[in-house]
mmCIF file of C-alpha atoms in Angstrom:
data_model
loop_
_atom_site.group_PDB
_atom_site.id
_atom_site.type_symbol
_atom_site.label_atom_id
_atom_site.label_comp_id
_atom_site.label_asym_id
_atom_site.label_seq_id
_atom_site.Cartn_x
_atom_site.Cartn_y
_atom_site.Cartn_z
ATOM 1 C CA MET A 1 26.446 15.145 -3.257
ATOM 2 C CA THR A 2 24.659 11.849 -2.126
ATOM 3 C CA LEU A 3 23.087 11.739 1.074
ATOM 4 C CA ASP A 4 24.773 10.282 3.190
ATOM 5 C CA LEU A 5 22.013 6.864 4.951
ATOM 6 C CA SER A 6 25.385 4.925 7.212
ATOM 7 C CA LYS A 7 24.899 5.458 9.580
ATOM 8 C CA LEU A 8 21.510 3.064 8.920
ATOM 9 C CA ASP A 9 22.818 0.193 7.725
ATOM 10 C CA GLN A 10 22.890 -1.213 11.448
ATOM 11 C CA ALA A 11 19.120 -0.569 12.677
ATOM 12 C CA HIS A 12 16.105 -2.366 12.489
ATOM 13 C CA ARG A 13 14.251 0.973 13.612
ATOM 14 C CA LEU A 14 14.528 4.675 12.958
ATOM 15 C CA LEU A 15 12.656 6.343 15.671
ATOM 16 C CA PHE A 16 11.805 9.722 16.112
ATOM 17 C CA GLU A 17 10.880 11.674 19.196
ATOM 18 C CA ILE A 18 10.081 15.135 18.739
ATOM 19 C CA PRO A 19 8.661 18.052 20.883
ATOM 20 C CA LEU A 20 6.033 20.655 19.571
ATOM 21 C CA LYS A 21 4.604 22.988 20.284
ATOM 22 C CA PRO A 22 1.227 25.460 20.000
ATOM 23 C CA VAL A 23 2.396 28.375 17.615
ATOM 24 C CA GLN A 24 0.311 31.218 19.800
ATOM 25 C CA GLY A 25 -0.576 30.329 22.250
ATOM 26 C CA SER A 26 -1.534 27.282 24.730
ATOM 27 C CA ARG A 27 -4.239 25.693 24.284
ATOM 28 C CA PHE A 28 -4.658 23.836 21.403
ATOM 29 C CA GLN A 29 -8.107 21.518 20.201
ATOM 30 C CA PRO A 30 -7.101 17.583 20.126
ATOM 31 C CA THR A 31 -8.676 14.708 17.464
ATOM 32 C CA GLY A 32 -12.646 13.162 18.202
ATOM 33 C CA PHE A 33 -13.935 10.237 17.888
ATOM 34 C CA PRO A 34 -17.991 9.753 17.421
ATOM 35 C CA GLY A 35 -19.171 8.420 20.968
ATOM 36 C CA LEU A 36 -16.384 9.574 22.420
ATOM 37 C CA GLY A 37 -15.386 12.719 21.922
ATOM 38 C CA ALA A 38 -10.802 13.050 22.964
ATOM 39 C CA ALA A 39 -8.994 10.654 24.743
ATOM 40 C CA THR A 40 -7.824 10.489 26.587
ATOM 41 C CA TYR A 41 -6.283 8.154 29.307
ATOM 42 C CA GLN A 42 -4.331 7.890 32.136
ATOM 43 C CA THR A 43 0.229 6.017 32.706
ATOM 44 C CA ALA A 44 2.655 6.786 35.305
ATOM 45 C CA GLU A 45 3.012 9.513 33.664
ATOM 46 C CA GLY A 46 -0.063 11.646 34.974
ATOM 47 C CA SER A 47 -3.055 12.174 32.454
ATOM 48 C CA CYS A 48 -2.219 12.243 28.385
ATOM 49 C CA LEU A 49 -4.120 12.803 25.905
ATOM 50 C CA LEU A 50 -3.778 11.391 21.817
ATOM 51 C CA VAL A 51 -3.892 14.727 19.442
ATOM 52 C CA GLU A 52 -3.177 12.648 16.323
ATOM 53 C CA SER A 53 -3.130 9.698 15.337
ATOM 54 C CA ALA A 54 -1.713 7.255 13.059
ATOM 55 C CA GLN A 55 -4.722 6.764 10.834
ATOM 56 C CA SER A 56 -4.580 10.756 10.434
ATOM 57 C CA MET A 57 -0.459 10.827 10.400
ATOM 58 C CA ALA A 58 -0.133 8.296 7.871
ATOM 59 C CA ASN A 59 -2.875 11.278 4.856
ATOM 60 C CA ARG A 60 -1.095 14.158 6.097
ATOM 61 C CA LEU A 61 2.493 12.019 5.036
ATOM 62 C CA GLU A 62 0.553 10.947 1.942
ATOM 63 C CA LEU A 63 -0.036 14.096 0.975
ATOM 64 C CA THR A 64 3.374 16.288 1.130
ATOM 65 C CA ILE A 65 4.332 14.927 -1.822
ATOM 66 C CA TRP A 66 0.442 16.003 -4.210
ATOM 67 C CA ASP A 67 0.229 19.741 -5.334
ATOM 68 C CA GLU A 68 -3.369 20.013 -4.516
ATOM 69 C CA ALA A 69 -4.004 22.660 -7.245
ATOM 70 C CA THR A 70 -2.730 20.897 -10.610
ATOM 71 C CA ASN A 71 -3.782 17.388 -8.715
ATOM 72 C CA ARG A 72 -0.505 16.149 -9.563
ATOM 73 C CA LEU A 73 2.818 15.105 -7.657
ATOM 74 C CA LYS A 74 5.359 18.050 -6.655
ATOM 75 C CA PRO A 75 7.719 18.839 -8.913
ATOM 76 C CA GLY A 76 10.767 17.055 -8.528
ATOM 77 C CA LEU A 77 9.159 14.486 -7.396
ATOM 78 C CA GLU A 78 7.477 13.099 -10.901
ATOM 79 C CA GLY A 79 8.334 9.378 -11.453
ATOM 80 C CA LEU A 80 7.266 8.336 -8.992
ATOM 81 C CA SER A 81 4.808 4.687 -9.105
ATOM 82 C CA HIS A 82 0.965 6.078 -8.885
ATOM 83 C CA VAL A 83 -2.280 5.318 -10.086
ATOM 84 C CA THR A 84 -4.355 8.299 -11.562
ATOM 85 C CA VAL A 85 -8.454 6.960 -11.836
ATOM 86 C CA ARG A 86 -9.873 9.999 -14.241
ATOM 87 C CA THR A 87 -14.341 10.139 -15.009
ATOM 88 C CA ALA A 88 -15.530 9.300 -19.262
ATOM 89 C CA ASP A 89 -14.840 12.628 -20.020
ATOM 90 C CA GLY A 90 -11.082 12.139 -18.912
ATOM 91 C CA GLY A 91 -11.417 14.635 -16.180
ATOM 92 C CA PHE A 92 -9.269 13.878 -12.321
ATOM 93 C CA LEU A 93 -11.002 12.063 -10.316
ATOM 94 C CA THR A 94 -8.872 10.624 -7.385
ATOM 95 C CA ASP A 95 -5.356 9.278 -7.156
ATOM 96 C CA THR A 96 -3.783 6.186 -4.829
ATOM 97 C CA ILE A 97 -1.691 9.228 -3.810
ATOM 98 C CA LEU A 98 -5.030 10.257 -1.709
ATOM 99 C CA GLU A 99 -7.338 7.434 -1.781
ATOM 100 C CA SER A 100 -7.195 6.327 2.598
ATOM 101 C CA HIS A 101 -6.665 2.135 1.264
ATOM 102 C CA ARG A 102 -4.928 2.162 -1.306
ATOM 103 C CA LEU A 103 -4.534 0.696 -4.110
ATOM 104 C CA ASN A 104 -7.902 -1.239 -2.342
ATOM 105 C CA SER A 105 -9.953 2.894 -3.398
ATOM 106 C CA PRO A 106 -13.163 1.623 -5.318
ATOM 107 C CA TYR A 107 -12.258 3.790 -7.791
ATOM 108 C CA VAL A 108 -8.986 1.961 -8.141
ATOM 109 C CA LEU A 109 -10.453 -1.235 -8.425
ATOM 110 C CA ASN A 110 -13.599 -0.729 -10.407
ATOM 111 C CA ALA A 111 -11.624 0.918 -13.277
ATOM 112 C CA LYS A 112 -10.699 0.615 -16.445
ATOM 113 C CA LEU A 113 -7.437 -0.050 -17.562
ATOM 114 C CA ASP A 114 -7.214 -1.101 -21.837
ATOM 115 C CA GLY A 115 -11.222 -2.479 -20.875
ATOM 116 C CA GLU A 116 -10.560 -4.673 -18.199
ATOM 117 C CA LEU A 117 -11.314 -4.017 -14.986
ATOM 118 C CA PHE A 118 -8.193 -2.942 -12.816
ATOM 119 C CA PHE A 119 -9.688 -4.669 -9.893
ATOM 120 C CA GLU A 120 -8.634 -8.283 -12.770
ATOM 121 C CA ALA A 121 -5.573 -7.147 -14.273
ATOM 122 C CA LEU A 122 -4.151 -6.253 -10.903
ATOM 123 C CA GLY A 123 -5.057 -9.626 -9.524
ATOM 124 C CA SER A 124 -3.837 -11.548 -12.856
ATOM 125 C CA ARG A 125 -0.659 -9.515 -12.383
ATOM 126 C CA LEU A 126 -0.002 -10.715 -9.006
ATOM 127 C CA LYS A 127 -1.432 -14.055 -10.189
ATOM 128 C CA ALA A 128 -3.968 -13.802 -6.697
ATOM 129 C CA PHE A 129 -6.729 -15.950 -8.505
ATOM 130 C CA GLU A 130 -4.558 -18.977 -8.129
ATOM 131 C CA THR A 131 -3.991 -21.365 -4.941
ATOM 132 C CA GLY A 132 -1.018 -21.464 -3.131
ATOM 133 C CA PRO A 133 1.710 -18.888 -0.349
ATOM 134 C CA ILE A 134 2.105 -15.669 -1.314
ATOM 135 C CA ASP A 135 4.891 -14.486 -2.744
ATOM 136 C CA ARG A 136 5.894 -11.519 -1.485
ATOM 137 C CA ARG A 137 8.736 -10.644 -2.897
ATOM 138 C CA SER A 138 7.120 -10.079 -6.413
ATOM 139 C CA LEU A 139 3.791 -8.645 -3.461
ATOM 140 C CA ALA A 140 6.518 -5.718 -3.135
ATOM 141 C CA GLY A 141 7.462 -5.436 -7.105
ATOM 142 C CA ALA A 142 3.998 -5.353 -7.814
ATOM 143 C CA LEU A 143 3.654 -2.354 -5.788
ATOM 144 C CA LEU A 144 6.694 -0.406 -6.104
ATOM 145 C CA LYS A 145 5.712 -0.862 -10.222
ATOM 146 C CA LEU A 146 2.224 1.033 -9.780
ATOM 147 C CA ASP A 147 2.374 2.082 -6.584
ATOM 148 C CA VAL A 148 4.850 3.126 -4.219
ATOM 149 C CA SER A 149 3.800 4.932 -1.358
ATOM 150 C CA SER A 150 2.008 1.158 -0.114
ATOM 151 C CA LEU A 151 5.001 0.647 0.240
ATOM 152 C CA VAL A 152 5.937 2.712 2.768
ATOM 153 C CA HIS A 153 2.145 3.380 3.694
ATOM 154 C CA GLY A 154 0.839 0.195 4.115
ATOM 155 C CA LEU A 155 -2.572 -1.848 1.869
ATOM 156 C CA PHE A 156 -4.804 -4.465 2.127
ATOM 157 C CA LEU A 157 -5.696 -5.600 -0.419
ATOM 158 C CA SER A 158 -9.872 -6.459 0.816
ATOM 159 C CA ALA A 159 -12.024 -6.096 -2.098
ATOM 160 C CA ASN A 160 -14.594 -7.451 -2.844
ATOM 161 C CA ILE A 161 -15.899 -7.902 -6.325
ATOM 162 C CA ASN A 162 -17.582 -9.324 -8.506
ATOM 163 C CA LYS A 163 -17.312 -12.796 -5.231
ATOM 164 C CA LYS A 164 -13.899 -12.650 -5.681
ATOM 165 C CA THR A 165 -10.853 -11.554 -3.765
ATOM 166 C CA LEU A 166 -7.594 -10.708 -3.793
ATOM 167 C CA ALA A 167 -5.923 -13.942 -2.864
ATOM 168 C CA GLY A 168 -9.075 -14.354 0.170
ATOM 169 C CA GLY A 169 -7.410 -11.192 2.207
ATOM 170 C CA ARG A 170 -4.404 -12.083 2.567
ATOM 171 C CA LEU A 171 -2.640 -9.612 0.227
ATOM 172 C CA ARG A 172 -1.126 -7.475 3.484
ATOM 173 C CA VAL A 173 1.727 -4.378 3.484
ATOM 174 C CA ALA A 174 1.974 -3.792 7.829
ATOM 175 C CA ARG A 175 3.025 -0.111 7.508
ATOM 176 C CA ALA A 176 6.934 0.385 7.337
ATOM 177 C CA LEU A 177 6.163 3.828 8.069
ATOM 178 C CA SER A 178 3.503 5.578 11.468
ATOM 179 C CA ALA A 179 3.765 8.453 12.950
ATOM 180 C CA PHE A 180 1.241 9.761 15.648
ATOM 181 C CA ILE A 181 0.506 12.932 17.917
ATOM 182 C CA GLU A 182 0.525 12.902 21.982
ATOM 183 C CA ALA A 183 0.695 15.001 24.919
ATOM 184 C CA ASN A 184 0.679 14.346 28.354
ATOM 185 C CA GLY A 185 0.312 16.113 31.260
ATOM 186 C CA VAL A 186 -2.694 17.133 30.310
ATOM 187 C CA ARG A 187 -5.335 19.678 31.447
ATOM 188 C CA VAL A 188 -8.369 20.532 29.578
ATOM 189 C CA ALA A 189 -9.046 23.860 28.743
ATOM 190 C CA PRO A 190 -12.621 24.740 28.725
ATOM 191 C CA SER A 191 -14.616 28.209 26.780
ATOM 192 C CA GLY A 192 -17.575 28.156 24.493
ATOM 193 C CA GLY A 193 -19.281 30.537 22.397
ATOM 194 C CA VAL A 194 -22.849 31.405 21.069
ATOM 195 C CA LYS A 195 -24.376 30.816 17.422
ATOM 196 C CA ASN A 196 -25.214 34.554 17.468
ATOM 197 C CA ASP A 197 -28.618 34.842 15.132
ATOM 198 C CA HIS A 198 -29.023 38.786 14.678
ATOM 199 C CA VAL A 199 -32.630 38.302 12.643
ATOM 200 C CA ASN A 200 -33.825 35.757 14.512
ATOM 201 C CA PRO A 201 -32.212 35.216 17.623
ATOM 202 C CA SER A 202 -35.345 33.400 18.967
ATOM 203 C CA GLY A 203 -36.263 31.189 15.741
ATOM 204 C CA GLU A 204 -36.096 27.408 15.790
ATOM 205 C CA THR A 205 -32.858 26.418 16.599
ATOM 206 C CA LYS A 206 -32.983 22.686 15.520
ATOM 207 C CA ALA A 207 -33.895 24.286 11.796
ATOM 208 C CA GLY A 208 -30.678 26.730 12.104
ATOM 209 C CA PHE A 209 -31.707 29.954 13.504
ATOM 210 C CA GLY A 210 -32.046 30.928 16.664
ATOM 211 C CA ASN A 211 -29.218 31.812 18.884
ATOM 212 C CA VAL A 212 -27.143 28.670 20.160
ATOM 213 C CA PRO A 213 -24.416 29.160 22.551
ATOM 214 C CA PHE A 214 -21.884 26.137 23.031
ATOM 215 C CA ALA A 215 -19.224 24.848 25.033
ATOM 216 C CA ARG A 216 -16.011 23.316 24.403
ATOM 217 C CA ASP A 217 -13.324 21.674 25.629
ATOM 218 C CA GLU A 218 -9.140 22.971 24.535
ATOM 219 C CA PHE A 219 -6.170 21.181 26.361
ATOM 220 C CA THR A 220 -3.177 22.839 27.414
ATOM 221 C CA ALA A 221 -0.046 20.092 28.066
ATOM 222 C CA GLU A 222 3.115 19.744 29.300
ATOM 223 C CA ARG A 223 4.638 18.202 26.475
ATOM 224 C CA ILE A 224 3.991 17.378 22.656
ATOM 225 C CA THR A 225 5.999 15.217 21.143
ATOM 226 C CA LEU A 226 5.449 13.781 17.868
ATOM 227 C CA TYR A 227 5.972 9.684 17.415
ATOM 228 C CA VAL A 228 7.541 8.092 14.519
ATOM 229 C CA ASN A 229 8.433 5.021 12.930
ATOM 230 C CA LEU A 230 10.594 4.194 10.203
ATOM 231 C CA ASP A 231 10.953 0.315 10.313
ATOM 232 C CA LEU A 232 14.089 -0.502 8.585
ATOM 233 C CA ALA A 233 13.618 -4.383 8.385
ATOM 234 C CA GLN A 234 10.371 -4.262 6.892
ATOM 235 C CA ILE A 235 11.715 -1.922 4.461
ATOM 236 C CA ARG A 236 15.098 -4.624 4.173
ATOM 237 C CA GLY A 237 12.615 -7.901 3.711
ATOM 238 C CA TYR A 238 10.797 -6.141 0.515
ATOM 239 C CA GLY A 239 13.400 -8.420 -1.509
ATOM 240 C CA LEU A 240 13.763 -5.162 -4.152
ATOM 241 C CA GLY A 241 17.480 -3.886 -3.900
ATOM 242 C CA ALA A 242 19.297 -1.735 -2.290
ATOM 243 C CA ASP A 243 18.751 1.697 -4.922
ATOM 244 C CA ALA A 244 14.736 0.424 -3.770
ATOM 245 C CA GLU A 245 15.976 0.955 -0.528
ATOM 246 C CA ARG A 246 17.298 4.657 -0.316
ATOM 247 C CA LEU A 247 14.718 4.673 -2.494
ATOM 248 C CA LEU A 248 11.826 4.309 0.285
ATOM 249 C CA ILE A 249 13.394 5.614 2.980
ATOM 250 C CA LEU A 250 14.805 8.301 1.717
ATOM 251 C CA LEU A 251 11.316 8.811 0.689
ATOM 252 C CA ALA A 252 8.936 8.687 4.462
ATOM 253 C CA LEU A 253 12.416 11.032 5.692
ATOM 254 C CA TYR A 254 11.206 13.778 2.308
ATOM 255 C CA LYS A 255 7.740 13.504 3.512
ATOM 256 C CA LEU A 256 8.520 13.291 7.396
ATOM 257 C CA ARG A 257 10.720 16.691 7.066
ATOM 258 C CA ALA A 258 8.099 17.898 4.717
ATOM 259 C CA LEU A 259 5.611 17.840 6.946
ATOM 260 C CA LEU A 260 7.331 19.546 9.730
ATOM 261 C CA ASP A 261 8.683 22.515 7.284
ATOM 262 C CA GLY A 262 5.144 22.726 5.953
ATOM 263 C CA ASN A 263 1.635 21.945 7.240
ATOM 264 C CA LEU A 264 1.037 20.922 10.812
ATOM 265 C CA ARG A 265 -1.524 22.584 11.506
ATOM 266 C CA LEU A 266 -4.129 19.696 11.845
ATOM 267 C CA ARG A 267 -7.377 21.368 12.382
ATOM 268 C CA THR A 268 -8.964 25.144 12.965
ATOM 269 C CA ALA A 269 -7.879 25.189 16.759
ATOM 270 C CA CYS A 270 -4.549 22.831 16.628
ATOM 271 C CA ASP A 271 -1.785 25.483 15.186
ATOM 272 C CA LEU A 272 1.052 23.226 16.224
ATOM 273 C CA CYS A 273 4.981 23.441 15.383
ATOM 274 C CA VAL A 274 8.438 22.018 16.300
ATOM 275 C CA ALA A 275 10.184 22.512 19.138
ATOM 276 C CA ALA A 276 13.727 22.419 18.667
ATOM 277 C CA GLU A 277 15.752 23.771 16.021
ATOM 278 C CA THR A 278 17.289 20.085 15.009
ATOM 279 C CA VAL A 279 15.138 17.373 14.592
ATOM 280 C CA THR A 280 17.765 14.156 16.175
ATOM 281 C CA ALA A 281 16.870 10.030 15.846
ATOM 282 C CA SER A 282 16.203 8.957 19.376
ATOM 283 C CA ALA A 283 17.656 5.264 18.369
ATOM 284 C CA PRO A 284 20.321 5.176 16.235
ATOM 285 C CA GLU A 285 21.738 7.850 17.977
ATOM 286 C CA GLY A 286 23.102 10.256 15.856
ATOM 287 C CA VAL A 287 21.120 10.565 12.650
ATOM 288 C CA VAL A 288 19.738 13.871 12.243
ATOM 289 C CA LEU A 289 17.075 14.742 9.504
ATOM 290 C CA PRO A 290 18.346 16.452 6.725
ATOM 291 C CA HIS A 291 17.114 19.491 5.584
ATOM 292 C CA ILE A 292 14.522 19.595 3.006
ATOM 293 C CA ASP A 293 16.990 20.839 0.203
ATOM 294 C CA ALA A 294 19.003 17.949 0.570
ATOM 295 C CA LEU A 295 16.509 14.956 0.883
ATOM 296 C CA ALA A 296 14.738 16.471 -1.783
ATOM 297 C CA SER A 297 17.726 16.029 -4.027
ATOM 298 C CA GLY A 298 18.739 13.155 -2.728
ATOM 299 C CA LEU A 299 15.008 11.159 -3.179
ATOM 300 C CA LYS A 300 15.326 12.789 -7.350
ATOM 301 C CA SER A 301 18.457 10.878 -7.663
ATOM 302 C CA ALA A 302 16.814 7.077 -6.257
ATOM 303 C CA ILE A 303 14.335 7.576 -8.072
ATOM 304 C CA GLU A 304 16.336 7.455 -11.865
ATOM 305 C CA ALA A 305 17.696 4.764 -9.947
ATOM 306 C CA CYS A 306 14.383 3.383 -10.128
ATOM 307 C CA MET A 307 12.836 4.214 -13.234
ATOM 308 C CA GLY A 308 12.935 1.163 -14.160
ATOM 309 C CA LYS A 309 10.438 -0.454 -12.347
ATOM 310 C CA MET A 310 8.254 2.437 -11.275
ATOM 311 C CA SER A 311 4.686 3.634 -14.015
ATOM 312 C CA LYS A 312 3.124 6.254 -13.606
ATOM 313 C CA THR A 313 -0.994 4.226 -14.463
ATOM 314 C CA GLU A 314 -3.255 5.900 -15.411
ATOM 315 C CA VAL A 315 -7.297 4.473 -14.449
ATOM 316 C CA THR A 316 -11.232 5.315 -15.744
ATOM 317 C CA TYR A 317 -13.905 4.921 -13.581
ATOM 318 C CA LEU A 318 -16.863 4.673 -15.807
ATOM 319 C CA ASP A 319 -19.940 4.128 -12.648
ATOM 320 C CA LYS A 320 -22.149 6.749 -11.645
ATOM 321 C CA ILE A 321 -21.120 8.227 -7.525
ATOM 322 C CA ASP A 322 -24.931 7.795 -6.340
ATOM 323 C CA PRO A 323 -25.038 9.332 -3.193
ATOM 324 C CA ALA A 324 -25.290 6.929 -0.255
ATOM 325 C CA LYS A 325 -28.281 4.815 0.447
ATOM 326 C CA GLY A 326 -29.898 3.788 3.817
ATOM 327 C CA ASN A 327 -28.737 4.820 7.074
ATOM 328 C CA GLY A 328 -25.245 5.815 6.261
ATOM 329 C CA GLU A 329 -23.298 3.587 9.098
ATOM 330 C CA GLN A 330 -19.721 2.648 8.208
ATOM 331 C CA SER A 331 -19.301 -0.877 9.090
ATOM 332 C CA GLN A 332 -15.812 -2.105 10.775
ATOM 333 C CA ASP A 333 -14.980 -4.420 7.532
ATOM 334 C CA ASP A 334 -14.842 -0.694 5.365
ATOM 335 C CA VAL A 335 -12.691 1.197 8.767
ATOM 336 C CA GLY A 336 -8.527 1.904 7.900
ATOM 337 C CA ASP A 337 -6.361 4.477 6.842
ATOM 338 C CA HIS A 338 -9.164 7.308 6.563
ATOM 339 C CA ASP A 339 -9.099 10.240 8.194
ATOM 340 C CA ASP A 340 -10.595 10.319 11.570
ATOM 341 C CA ASN A 341 -10.308 13.866 13.056
ATOM 342 C CA GLY A 342 -13.410 15.663 14.541
ATOM 343 C CA GLY A 343 -13.280 18.141 12.082
ATOM 344 C CA ASP A 344 -13.782 21.766 12.891
#
């Protein structure tokens, strides 16, 4: 049975506000940022907290279609376009599904495709080394062919290789699917502990010895909400046709449902679950997020309909991977869709 998406035909956005709760107890650990810690702020409703950022949620949504055990797409999703990077001996190195910047990954752009630098091959395909305005429809078509996730999660081709850039850094696609988690009515739940050294409790702590007491702040909240925004107008604006539009919408919905049904353990002390029996959109009214089986079936049919427009590409990364030099600081230009969690 074909999955009915007709309720979305006249909508510009598909919006969800999904209630979440801790799997056990009431405390949870939010994302943390260097030099800032937990991102707390005030609104008219009182104290609020960013539990998970849009960047991190993009990464988590992407991983829902990847089988980490086999380093390939999950069964039933074969046919989706992506770029796999292999080492000189043919081993697996990485994939655009795993790379935070997708096609803009240095491992992808500096790899070889049939003996040619992929950066050069991509630039030629996109006519990105020529002057003139960007052909957005051609860009969308090339991304559908090479890496369909870039049309869902966004892309900024900003790399500078051999003193050349792709269209001067003008090749950008905003996220069509964005999500973040906020908590309202939050309160700090302070706690702490100690790292025990039963051999030498008074040892030098800087060297990793000795007993080390520590304090930590977790939070409680009156409400935790996952906000999701699927930009349907942007997807239609790609100009890829009805089959590709259906594919992109179903892929986005499949990723959302797979995330909700699967792993919402964001950190060691942040294990969440959906606090509602049915996931219903806040706009347009009456739209219910389908079951994963229905989405998987619909997505498989959509992939088959677009099979000729997508391909799996394999490139080879030949450069030596050296440890970082210098102080390891990251410039603002390098910051993008990375996992900004503070860690466990």
